[in-house]
Amino acid sequence: VERGLPGPGTLTAVFRPTASVLVQVEPVGRWFEAYLRRRNRNVSASFQELEDEEESSEESEDEELLLEEHPMLRTLDPKDWKNQDHYAVLGLPHLRYKATQRQIKAAHKAIVLKHHPDKRKAAGEQIQEGDNDYFTCITKAIETLSDPMKRRAFDSVDPTFDNSVPSKGEGKENFFEVFSSVFERNERWSTKKSVPKLGSPDSSFEEVDNFYSFWYNFDSWREFSYLDEEEKEKAECRDERRWIEKQNRASRAQRKKEEMNRIRTLVDMAYSCDPRIKKFKEEEKARKESEKKAKAEAKKREQEEKEKARQAELEATRLAKEKEDEEARQAAVQAKKEKEIQKKAIKKERQKLRTFCKNWSYFADNESDGVKMMEEVEKLCERLELMSLQTLNETLASGSKEECKAAVERQVEEVNAQLQREREAEVQAMQAARSAEQGSGGGGGGGGGGKGWNEDDLQLLIKAVNLFPAGTNARWEVIANYMNLHSSSGLKRTAKDVINKAKNLQRLDPLQKGEINRKAFEKFKKEHTSVAPSIDNAAPSERFDASGEGNLAPWTTEEQKLLEQALKTYPVSTPERWEKIAAAVPGRTKKDCMKRYKELVEMVKAKKAAQEQVAAKSKK
């Protein structure tokens, strides 16, 4: 077949049909099934018939759905529809949240066909007017379950859901049996579809850690808007509607918080009861213990190596010291030998010098000059060294008498000059030491510091220093004031004078200190043994026995402590108090104890008076 207009520039299409090909096909699909049904029933095909067939097939599937009719359906209160179980109303209590929308619609269709008011009215049943009939509960149930948001709100507060958490006792006895069902029951609230399982006793650490990490970070879609006490649609104005929304939000947040606390409590309880956690902790503890033990062993080995190195170093040091000591001993032996040799040589040269001088009659014409020269020769023997002695002996051995005499006299003059220089240097050193001592003793400044200290003042200073020990407030001012009150010289001492003299006394040698203490004791003995003539014939008082001399030795520290303890032990009201105190201090009589007590009282009074006077001056 050719098509187109002839002429220049035209196109011509040529079609040549090919031979037919036979293809084998297999009829399938619902259209083929409809054809077979029509052929068997001898009816014509139509689109409506196909729709009817589809509906009939759906109805046949709906008939296969098992419904459990609510036994109390007819007694339900339409006004209390919010508290009813919507799944039970539609006959799906066994499927609940697992029911599909198709199943919900099929159940609603079946229950409507049975309980519709028109059918019941046609059957002669009395129907309640308006929304007071129980059929309203069926309507509310399908309204709630057919809307995804409303259904989720109802599923969140499913009355059949078990919110309980197993106790610790139940979990420890049958952990996997108890907690597996609980976690499977609660995993429906997860926003994530993939929820890890509790596992078995043989689960690995990674699996267990993944499980608890998921549940400790659990994200729940559960919400509690279905339990709102107020409905904002009933509000009369915008402000009331906002107030209702605010109340509902607060209530939902509180319930959500309680729900998350419940989940956290469940996970904590499972974690505490999980035997795998205990096993992992024991393994971790064993691992740490092994690491700790390994570290301790490594540290021990390191310490042992250090100790070995230290011992080796000590041994090397000991050997080196022994070698050094041996060398020093050998050197000392050698030096001793050399010294002995030198000593023998000096002794030999001295003997030569004495022999030469003796042979020449000590170069003297009379006996007195000879004795004098003999002394000078002995001085040369003591002062000259070996080389000088050898040189002098060589001169004496080869020279004439006059030459020998001149050589000996020249050597004597040199030795005498050296001795004179040594004496002058010693005298100068003594003068310098004396000048330094006088400068330190007289550096107290004006007033009483530049004047001399007699023995009474020195004894009073020593007594004051012992009476006011280190740590006393304004110590040196108190000591100076004490001396000014009790000194018999009448000189006024300042704190600077007292400090300088105390330092000077500290620099004294032990002999001078002993001499000062001896003089102080002699003065004390003299004062306490002499009796004033005015009281020779006086009768002794009741508190002081004047008979007997008593022990005049100074009180030691031990005796002082015993006396103080006895004074505390026997108060004033004790009968025969001083006899008991004297018995408590061995070596001391009643008189000694009473006299010492009187001295202590006077000392304390003087000490207080000095301190009070210094305090008064400081206030001014």
PDB file of N, CA, C and O in Angstrom, residues 153-215:
ATOM      1  N   ALA A 153      -5.034   7.470  71.367  1.00  0.00           N
ATOM      2  CA  ALA A 153      -5.307   7.998  72.705  1.00  0.00           C
ATOM      3  C   ALA A 153      -5.993   6.939  73.570  1.00  0.00           C
ATOM      4  O   ALA A 153      -5.677   6.788  74.754  1.00  0.00           O
ATOM      5  N   PHE A 154      -6.956   6.180  72.960  1.00  0.00           N
ATOM      6  CA  PHE A 154      -7.630   5.136  73.740  1.00  0.00           C
ATOM      7  C   PHE A 154      -6.687   3.972  74.034  1.00  0.00           C
ATOM      8  O   PHE A 154      -6.704   3.410  75.134  1.00  0.00           O
ATOM      9  N   ASP A 155      -5.863   3.578  73.025  1.00  0.00           N
ATOM     10  CA  ASP A 155      -4.910   2.487  73.256  1.00  0.00           C
ATOM     11  C   ASP A 155      -3.919   2.829  74.359  1.00  0.00           C
ATOM     12  O   ASP A 155      -3.433   1.949  75.077  1.00  0.00           O
ATOM     13  N   SER A 156      -3.574   4.134  74.508  1.00  0.00           N
ATOM     14  CA  SER A 156      -2.612   4.535  75.542  1.00  0.00           C
ATOM     15  C   SER A 156      -3.134   4.269  76.943  1.00  0.00           C
ATOM     16  O   SER A 156      -2.351   4.091  77.885  1.00  0.00           O
ATOM     17  N   VAL A 157      -4.466   4.276  77.114  1.00  0.00           N
ATOM     18  CA  VAL A 157      -5.059   4.048  78.450  1.00  0.00           C
ATOM     19  C   VAL A 157      -5.876   2.763  78.418  1.00  0.00           C
ATOM     20  O   VAL A 157      -6.910   2.653  79.076  1.00  0.00           O
ATOM     21  N   ASP A 158      -5.421   1.773  77.622  1.00  0.00           N
ATOM     22  CA  ASP A 158      -6.139   0.501  77.491  1.00  0.00           C
ATOM     23  C   ASP A 158      -6.416  -0.067  78.882  1.00  0.00           C
ATOM     24  O   ASP A 158      -5.476  -0.325  79.651  1.00  0.00           O
ATOM     25  N   PRO A 159      -7.689  -0.254  79.241  1.00  0.00           N
ATOM     26  CA  PRO A 159      -8.002  -0.727  80.605  1.00  0.00           C
ATOM     27  C   PRO A 159      -7.510  -2.138  80.886  1.00  0.00           C
ATOM     28  O   PRO A 159      -7.381  -2.518  82.051  1.00  0.00           O
ATOM     29  N   THR A 160      -7.240  -2.904  79.842  1.00  0.00           N
ATOM     30  CA  THR A 160      -6.774  -4.274  80.064  1.00  0.00           C
ATOM     31  C   THR A 160      -5.249  -4.375  80.145  1.00  0.00           C
ATOM     32  O   THR A 160      -4.728  -5.472  80.395  1.00  0.00           O
ATOM     33  N   PHE A 161      -4.537  -3.266  79.941  1.00  0.00           N
ATOM     34  CA  PHE A 161      -3.073  -3.330  79.959  1.00  0.00           C
ATOM     35  C   PHE A 161      -2.578  -3.425  81.401  1.00  0.00           C
ATOM     36  O   PHE A 161      -3.047  -2.720  82.303  1.00  0.00           O
ATOM     37  N   ASP A 162      -1.579  -4.284  81.622  1.00  0.00           N
ATOM     38  CA  ASP A 162      -1.001  -4.510  82.946  1.00  0.00           C
ATOM     39  C   ASP A 162       0.215  -3.598  83.112  1.00  0.00           C
ATOM     40  O   ASP A 162       1.257  -3.785  82.470  1.00  0.00           O
ATOM     41  N   ASN A 163       0.084  -2.589  83.979  1.00  0.00           N
ATOM     42  CA  ASN A 163       1.173  -1.642  84.236  1.00  0.00           C
ATOM     43  C   ASN A 163       2.081  -2.067  85.380  1.00  0.00           C
ATOM     44  O   ASN A 163       2.971  -1.308  85.766  1.00  0.00           O
ATOM     45  N   SER A 164       1.874  -3.230  85.934  1.00  0.00           N
ATOM     46  CA  SER A 164       2.623  -3.630  87.128  1.00  0.00           C
ATOM     47  C   SER A 164       4.079  -3.939  86.784  1.00  0.00           C
ATOM     48  O   SER A 164       4.414  -4.273  85.643  1.00  0.00           O
ATOM     49  N   VAL A 165       4.937  -3.818  87.820  1.00  0.00           N
ATOM     50  CA  VAL A 165       6.370  -4.120  87.705  1.00  0.00           C
ATOM     51  C   VAL A 165       6.674  -5.271  88.650  1.00  0.00           C
ATOM     52  O   VAL A 165       6.300  -5.224  89.828  1.00  0.00           O
ATOM     53  N   PRO A 166       7.331  -6.332  88.195  1.00  0.00           N
ATOM     54  CA  PRO A 166       7.621  -7.474  89.077  1.00  0.00           C
ATOM     55  C   PRO A 166       8.482  -7.050  90.261  1.00  0.00           C
ATOM     56  O   PRO A 166       9.283  -6.124  90.184  1.00  0.00           O
ATOM     57  N   SER A 167       8.301  -7.749  91.360  1.00  0.00           N
ATOM     58  CA  SER A 167       9.098  -7.469  92.553  1.00  0.00           C
ATOM     59  C   SER A 167      10.490  -8.091  92.430  1.00  0.00           C
ATOM     60  O   SER A 167      10.757  -8.904  91.529  1.00  0.00           O
ATOM     61  N   LYS A 168      11.342  -7.715  93.343  1.00  0.00           N
ATOM     62  CA  LYS A 168      12.712  -8.214  93.300  1.00  0.00           C
ATOM     63  C   LYS A 168      12.766  -9.709  93.582  1.00  0.00           C
ATOM     64  O   LYS A 168      13.562 -10.439  92.984  1.00  0.00           O
ATOM     65  N   GLY A 169      11.887 -10.169  94.476  1.00  0.00           N
ATOM     66  CA  GLY A 169      11.858 -11.597  94.780  1.00  0.00           C
ATOM     67  C   GLY A 169      11.430 -12.422  93.584  1.00  0.00           C
ATOM     68  O   GLY A 169      12.023 -13.470  93.275  1.00  0.00           O
ATOM     69  N   GLU A 170      10.395 -11.956  92.871  1.00  0.00           N
ATOM     70  CA  GLU A 170       9.940 -12.670  91.680  1.00  0.00           C
ATOM     71  C   GLU A 170      11.008 -12.687  90.598  1.00  0.00           C
ATOM     72  O   GLU A 170      11.214 -13.698  89.924  1.00  0.00           O
ATOM     73  N   GLY A 171      11.694 -11.552  90.437  1.00  0.00           N
ATOM     74  CA  GLY A 171      12.706 -11.472  89.393  1.00  0.00           C
ATOM     75  C   GLY A 171      13.901 -12.358  89.657  1.00  0.00           C
ATOM     76  O   GLY A 171      14.486 -12.922  88.728  1.00  0.00           O
ATOM     77  N   LYS A 172      14.314 -12.513  90.907  1.00  0.00           N
ATOM     78  CA  LYS A 172      15.477 -13.332  91.207  1.00  0.00           C
ATOM     79  C   LYS A 172      15.188 -14.817  91.038  1.00  0.00           C
ATOM     80  O   LYS A 172      16.076 -15.604  90.693  1.00  0.00           O
ATOM     81  N   GLU A 173      13.934 -15.243  91.295  1.00  0.00           N
ATOM     82  CA  GLU A 173      13.598 -16.670  91.190  1.00  0.00           C
ATOM     83  C   GLU A 173      13.520 -17.109  89.727  1.00  0.00           C
ATOM     84  O   GLU A 173      14.150 -18.089  89.334  1.00  0.00           O
ATOM     85  N   ASN A 174      12.730 -16.408  88.908  1.00  0.00           N
ATOM     86  CA  ASN A 174      12.559 -16.770  87.497  1.00  0.00           C
ATOM     87  C   ASN A 174      12.722 -15.514  86.644  1.00  0.00           C
ATOM     88  O   ASN A 174      11.747 -14.935  86.180  1.00  0.00           O
ATOM     89  N   PHE A 175      13.949 -15.091  86.475  1.00  0.00           N
ATOM     90  CA  PHE A 175      14.198 -13.797  85.841  1.00  0.00           C
ATOM     91  C   PHE A 175      13.673 -13.770  84.408  1.00  0.00           C
ATOM     92  O   PHE A 175      12.891 -12.895  84.037  1.00  0.00           O
ATOM     93  N   PHE A 176      14.104 -14.722  83.593  1.00  0.00           N
ATOM     94  CA  PHE A 176      13.758 -14.669  82.170  1.00  0.00           C
ATOM     95  C   PHE A 176      12.274 -14.934  81.942  1.00  0.00           C
ATOM     96  O   PHE A 176      11.661 -14.326  81.056  1.00  0.00           O
ATOM     97  N   GLU A 177      11.667 -15.799  82.736  1.00  0.00           N
ATOM     98  CA  GLU A 177      10.239 -16.075  82.575  1.00  0.00           C
ATOM     99  C   GLU A 177       9.400 -14.876  82.982  1.00  0.00           C
ATOM    100  O   GLU A 177       8.382 -14.574  82.353  1.00  0.00           O
ATOM    101  N   VAL A 178       9.809 -14.202  84.032  1.00  0.00           N
ATOM    102  CA  VAL A 178       9.016 -13.081  84.552  1.00  0.00           C
ATOM    103  C   VAL A 178       9.194 -11.839  83.682  1.00  0.00           C
ATOM    104  O   VAL A 178       8.225 -11.217  83.229  1.00  0.00           O
ATOM    105  N   PHE A 179      10.438 -11.466  83.398  1.00  0.00           N
ATOM    106  CA  PHE A 179      10.686 -10.184  82.745  1.00  0.00           C
ATOM    107  C   PHE A 179      10.523 -10.235  81.231  1.00  0.00           C
ATOM    108  O   PHE A 179      10.325  -9.188  80.606  1.00  0.00           O
ATOM    109  N   SER A 180      10.633 -11.401  80.612  1.00  0.00           N
ATOM    110  CA  SER A 180      10.442 -11.468  79.162  1.00  0.00           C
ATOM    111  C   SER A 180       9.050 -11.021  78.775  1.00  0.00           C
ATOM    112  O   SER A 180       8.862 -10.187  77.871  1.00  0.00           O
ATOM    113  N   SER A 181       8.033 -11.546  79.459  1.00  0.00           N
ATOM    114  CA  SER A 181       6.650 -11.169  79.149  1.00  0.00           C
ATOM    115  C   SER A 181       6.390  -9.706  79.466  1.00  0.00           C
ATOM    116  O   SER A 181       5.643  -9.019  78.757  1.00  0.00           O
ATOM    117  N   VAL A 182       7.007  -9.190  80.504  1.00  0.00           N
ATOM    118  CA  VAL A 182       6.785  -7.788  80.879  1.00  0.00           C
ATOM    119  C   VAL A 182       7.343  -6.859  79.810  1.00  0.00           C
ATOM    120  O   VAL A 182       6.679  -5.899  79.386  1.00  0.00           O
ATOM    121  N   PHE A 183       8.577  -7.114  79.349  1.00  0.00           N
ATOM    122  CA  PHE A 183       9.168  -6.253  78.323  1.00  0.00           C
ATOM    123  C   PHE A 183       8.434  -6.405  76.985  1.00  0.00           C
ATOM    124  O   PHE A 183       8.289  -5.434  76.248  1.00  0.00           O
ATOM    125  N   GLU A 184       7.988  -7.618  76.648  1.00  0.00           N
ATOM    126  CA  GLU A 184       7.209  -7.792  75.428  1.00  0.00           C
ATOM    127  C   GLU A 184       5.883  -7.044  75.511  1.00  0.00           C
ATOM    128  O   GLU A 184       5.375  -6.531  74.508  1.00  0.00           O
ATOM    129  N   ARG A 185       5.314  -6.982  76.692  1.00  0.00           N
ATOM    130  CA  ARG A 185       4.049  -6.262  76.881  1.00  0.00           C
ATOM    131  C   ARG A 185       4.257  -4.761  76.738  1.00  0.00           C
ATOM    132  O   ARG A 185       3.395  -4.041  76.215  1.00  0.00           O
ATOM    133  N   ASN A 186       5.392  -4.256  77.177  1.00  0.00           N
ATOM    134  CA  ASN A 186       5.631  -2.813  77.160  1.00  0.00           C
ATOM    135  C   ASN A 186       6.278  -2.328  75.877  1.00  0.00           C
ATOM    136  O   ASN A 186       6.354  -1.117  75.657  1.00  0.00           O
ATOM    137  N   GLU A 187       6.771  -3.235  75.025  1.00  0.00           N
ATOM    138  CA  GLU A 187       7.413  -2.774  73.812  1.00  0.00           C
ATOM    139  C   GLU A 187       6.430  -2.189  72.802  1.00  0.00           C
ATOM    140  O   GLU A 187       6.844  -1.542  71.836  1.00  0.00           O
ATOM    141  N   ARG A 188       5.119  -2.398  73.024  1.00  0.00           N
ATOM    142  CA  ARG A 188       4.112  -1.818  72.135  1.00  0.00           C
ATOM    143  C   ARG A 188       4.132  -0.297  72.169  1.00  0.00           C
ATOM    144  O   ARG A 188       3.650   0.365  71.243  1.00  0.00           O
ATOM    145  N   TRP A 189       4.666   0.289  73.267  1.00  0.00           N
ATOM    146  CA  TRP A 189       4.682   1.760  73.387  1.00  0.00           C
ATOM    147  C   TRP A 189       5.875   2.392  72.688  1.00  0.00           C
ATOM    148  O   TRP A 189       5.978   3.619  72.639  1.00  0.00           O
ATOM    149  N   SER A 190       6.800   1.599  72.161  1.00  0.00           N
ATOM    150  CA  SER A 190       8.019   2.148  71.564  1.00  0.00           C
ATOM    151  C   SER A 190       7.719   2.812  70.226  1.00  0.00           C
ATOM    152  O   SER A 190       6.974   2.279  69.402  1.00  0.00           O
ATOM    153  N   THR A 191       8.348   3.965  70.012  1.00  0.00           N
ATOM    154  CA  THR A 191       8.218   4.644  68.716  1.00  0.00           C
ATOM    155  C   THR A 191       9.056   3.948  67.642  1.00  0.00           C
ATOM    156  O   THR A 191       8.807   4.131  66.463  1.00  0.00           O
ATOM    157  N   LYS A 192      10.068   3.159  68.070  1.00  0.00           N
ATOM    158  CA  LYS A 192      10.908   2.423  67.134  1.00  0.00           C
ATOM    159  C   LYS A 192      10.325   1.025  66.939  1.00  0.00           C
ATOM    160  O   LYS A 192       9.925   0.377  67.906  1.00  0.00           O
ATOM    161  N   LYS A 193      10.308   0.586  65.706  1.00  0.00           N
ATOM    162  CA  LYS A 193       9.729  -0.712  65.397  1.00  0.00           C
ATOM    163  C   LYS A 193      10.632  -1.856  65.821  1.00  0.00           C
ATOM    164  O   LYS A 193      10.160  -2.905  66.258  1.00  0.00           O
ATOM    165  N   SER A 194      11.937  -1.669  65.686  1.00  0.00           N
ATOM    166  CA  SER A 194      12.878  -2.726  66.040  1.00  0.00           C
ATOM    167  C   SER A 194      13.234  -2.603  67.527  1.00  0.00           C
ATOM    168  O   SER A 194      13.975  -1.694  67.932  1.00  0.00           O
ATOM    169  N   VAL A 195      12.698  -3.523  68.323  1.00  0.00           N
ATOM    170  CA  VAL A 195      12.923  -3.503  69.768  1.00  0.00           C
ATOM    171  C   VAL A 195      13.751  -4.729  70.142  1.00  0.00           C
ATOM    172  O   VAL A 195      13.359  -5.862  69.818  1.00  0.00           O
ATOM    173  N   PRO A 196      14.916  -4.573  70.776  1.00  0.00           N
ATOM    174  CA  PRO A 196      15.734  -5.737  71.160  1.00  0.00           C
ATOM    175  C   PRO A 196      15.041  -6.581  72.221  1.00  0.00           C
ATOM    176  O   PRO A 196      14.317  -6.073  73.071  1.00  0.00           O
ATOM    177  N   LYS A 197      15.292  -7.883  72.158  1.00  0.00           N
ATOM    178  CA  LYS A 197      14.690  -8.826  73.091  1.00  0.00           C
ATOM    179  C   LYS A 197      15.574  -8.978  74.329  1.00  0.00           C
ATOM    180  O   LYS A 197      16.765  -8.649  74.320  1.00  0.00           O
ATOM    181  N   LEU A 198      14.938  -9.501  75.397  1.00  0.00           N
ATOM    182  CA  LEU A 198      15.660  -9.691  76.653  1.00  0.00           C
ATOM    183  C   LEU A 198      16.787 -10.689  76.486  1.00  0.00           C
ATOM    184  O   LEU A 198      17.856 -10.541  77.093  1.00  0.00           O
ATOM    185  N   GLY A 199      16.592 -11.688  75.659  1.00  0.00           N
ATOM    186  CA  GLY A 199      17.643 -12.661  75.405  1.00  0.00           C
ATOM    187  C   GLY A 199      17.574 -13.848  76.340  1.00  0.00           C
ATOM    188  O   GLY A 199      16.567 -14.098  77.027  1.00  0.00           O
ATOM    189  N   SER A 200      18.684 -14.558  76.410  1.00  0.00           N
ATOM    190  CA  SER A 200      18.785 -15.782  77.204  1.00  0.00           C
ATOM    191  C   SER A 200      20.006 -15.699  78.110  1.00  0.00           C
ATOM    192  O   SER A 200      20.789 -14.748  78.023  1.00  0.00           O
ATOM    193  N   PRO A 201      20.187 -16.716  78.956  1.00  0.00           N
ATOM    194  CA  PRO A 201      21.378 -16.693  79.840  1.00  0.00           C
ATOM    195  C   PRO A 201      22.692 -16.696  79.075  1.00  0.00           C
ATOM    196  O   PRO A 201      23.727 -16.325  79.629  1.00  0.00           O
ATOM    197  N   ASP A 202      22.661 -17.136  77.802  1.00  0.00           N
ATOM    198  CA  ASP A 202      23.895 -17.220  77.030  1.00  0.00           C
ATOM    199  C   ASP A 202      24.137 -15.986  76.162  1.00  0.00           C
ATOM    200  O   ASP A 202      25.036 -16.003  75.310  1.00  0.00           O
ATOM    201  N   SER A 203      23.359 -14.946  76.320  1.00  0.00           N
ATOM    202  CA  SER A 203      23.526 -13.741  75.514  1.00  0.00           C
ATOM    203  C   SER A 203      24.882 -13.099  75.788  1.00  0.00           C
ATOM    204  O   SER A 203      25.397 -13.145  76.911  1.00  0.00           O
ATOM    205  N   SER A 204      25.442 -12.494  74.742  1.00  0.00           N
ATOM    206  CA  SER A 204      26.748 -11.845  74.888  1.00  0.00           C
ATOM    207  C   SER A 204      26.605 -10.503  75.600  1.00  0.00           C
ATOM    208  O   SER A 204      25.507  -9.975  75.768  1.00  0.00           O
ATOM    209  N   PHE A 205      27.750  -9.966  75.986  1.00  0.00           N
ATOM    210  CA  PHE A 205      27.755  -8.682  76.686  1.00  0.00           C
ATOM    211  C   PHE A 205      27.214  -7.578  75.782  1.00  0.00           C
ATOM    212  O   PHE A 205      26.490  -6.691  76.245  1.00  0.00           O
ATOM    213  N   GLU A 206      27.537  -7.627  74.478  1.00  0.00           N
ATOM    214  CA  GLU A 206      27.065  -6.596  73.556  1.00  0.00           C
ATOM    215  C   GLU A 206      25.553  -6.634  73.437  1.00  0.00           C
ATOM    216  O   GLU A 206      24.890  -5.582  73.397  1.00  0.00           O
ATOM    217  N   GLU A 207      24.966  -7.828  73.389  1.00  0.00           N
ATOM    218  CA  GLU A 207      23.515  -7.946  73.289  1.00  0.00           C
ATOM    219  C   GLU A 207      22.823  -7.418  74.546  1.00  0.00           C
ATOM    220  O   GLU A 207      21.829  -6.680  74.461  1.00  0.00           O
ATOM    221  N   VAL A 208      23.354  -7.781  75.696  1.00  0.00           N
ATOM    222  CA  VAL A 208      22.763  -7.304  76.957  1.00  0.00           C
ATOM    223  C   VAL A 208      22.917  -5.795  77.085  1.00  0.00           C
ATOM    224  O   VAL A 208      21.986  -5.081  77.483  1.00  0.00           O
ATOM    225  N   ASP A 209      24.082  -5.288  76.736  1.00  0.00           N
ATOM    226  CA  ASP A 209      24.313  -3.845  76.820  1.00  0.00           C
ATOM    227  C   ASP A 209      23.406  -3.093  75.850  1.00  0.00           C
ATOM    228  O   ASP A 209      22.866  -2.026  76.190  1.00  0.00           O
ATOM    229  N   ASN A 210      23.185  -3.635  74.655  1.00  0.00           N
ATOM    230  CA  ASN A 210      22.283  -3.012  73.680  1.00  0.00           C
ATOM    231  C   ASN A 210      20.852  -3.001  74.191  1.00  0.00           C
ATOM    232  O   ASN A 210      20.132  -2.005  74.030  1.00  0.00           O
ATOM    233  N   PHE A 211      20.447  -4.090  74.845  1.00  0.00           N
ATOM    234  CA  PHE A 211      19.080  -4.176  75.378  1.00  0.00           C
ATOM    235  C   PHE A 211      18.832  -3.100  76.441  1.00  0.00           C
ATOM    236  O   PHE A 211      17.855  -2.336  76.373  1.00  0.00           O
ATOM    237  N   TYR A 212      19.736  -3.007  77.425  1.00  0.00           N
ATOM    238  CA  TYR A 212      19.531  -2.042  78.518  1.00  0.00           C
ATOM    239  C   TYR A 212      19.753  -0.609  78.046  1.00  0.00           C
ATOM    240  O   TYR A 212      19.111   0.312  78.567  1.00  0.00           O
ATOM    241  N   SER A 213      20.628  -0.408  77.063  1.00  0.00           N
ATOM    242  CA  SER A 213      20.795   0.941  76.524  1.00  0.00           C
ATOM    243  C   SER A 213      19.511   1.400  75.839  1.00  0.00           C
ATOM    244  O   SER A 213      19.114   2.567  75.971  1.00  0.00           O
ATOM    245  N   PHE A 214      18.860   0.477  75.117  1.00  0.00           N
ATOM    246  CA  PHE A 214      17.597   0.824  74.446  1.00  0.00           C
ATOM    247  C   PHE A 214      16.525   1.194  75.470  1.00  0.00           C
ATOM    248  O   PHE A 214      15.822   2.219  75.314  1.00  0.00           O
ATOM    249  N   TRP A 215      16.402   0.389  76.524  1.00  0.00           N
ATOM    250  CA  TRP A 215      15.320   0.630  77.485  1.00  0.00           C
ATOM    251  C   TRP A 215      15.627   1.793  78.424  1.00  0.00           C
ATOM    252  O   TRP A 215      14.714   2.450  78.913  1.00  0.00           O
TER     253      TRP A 215
END
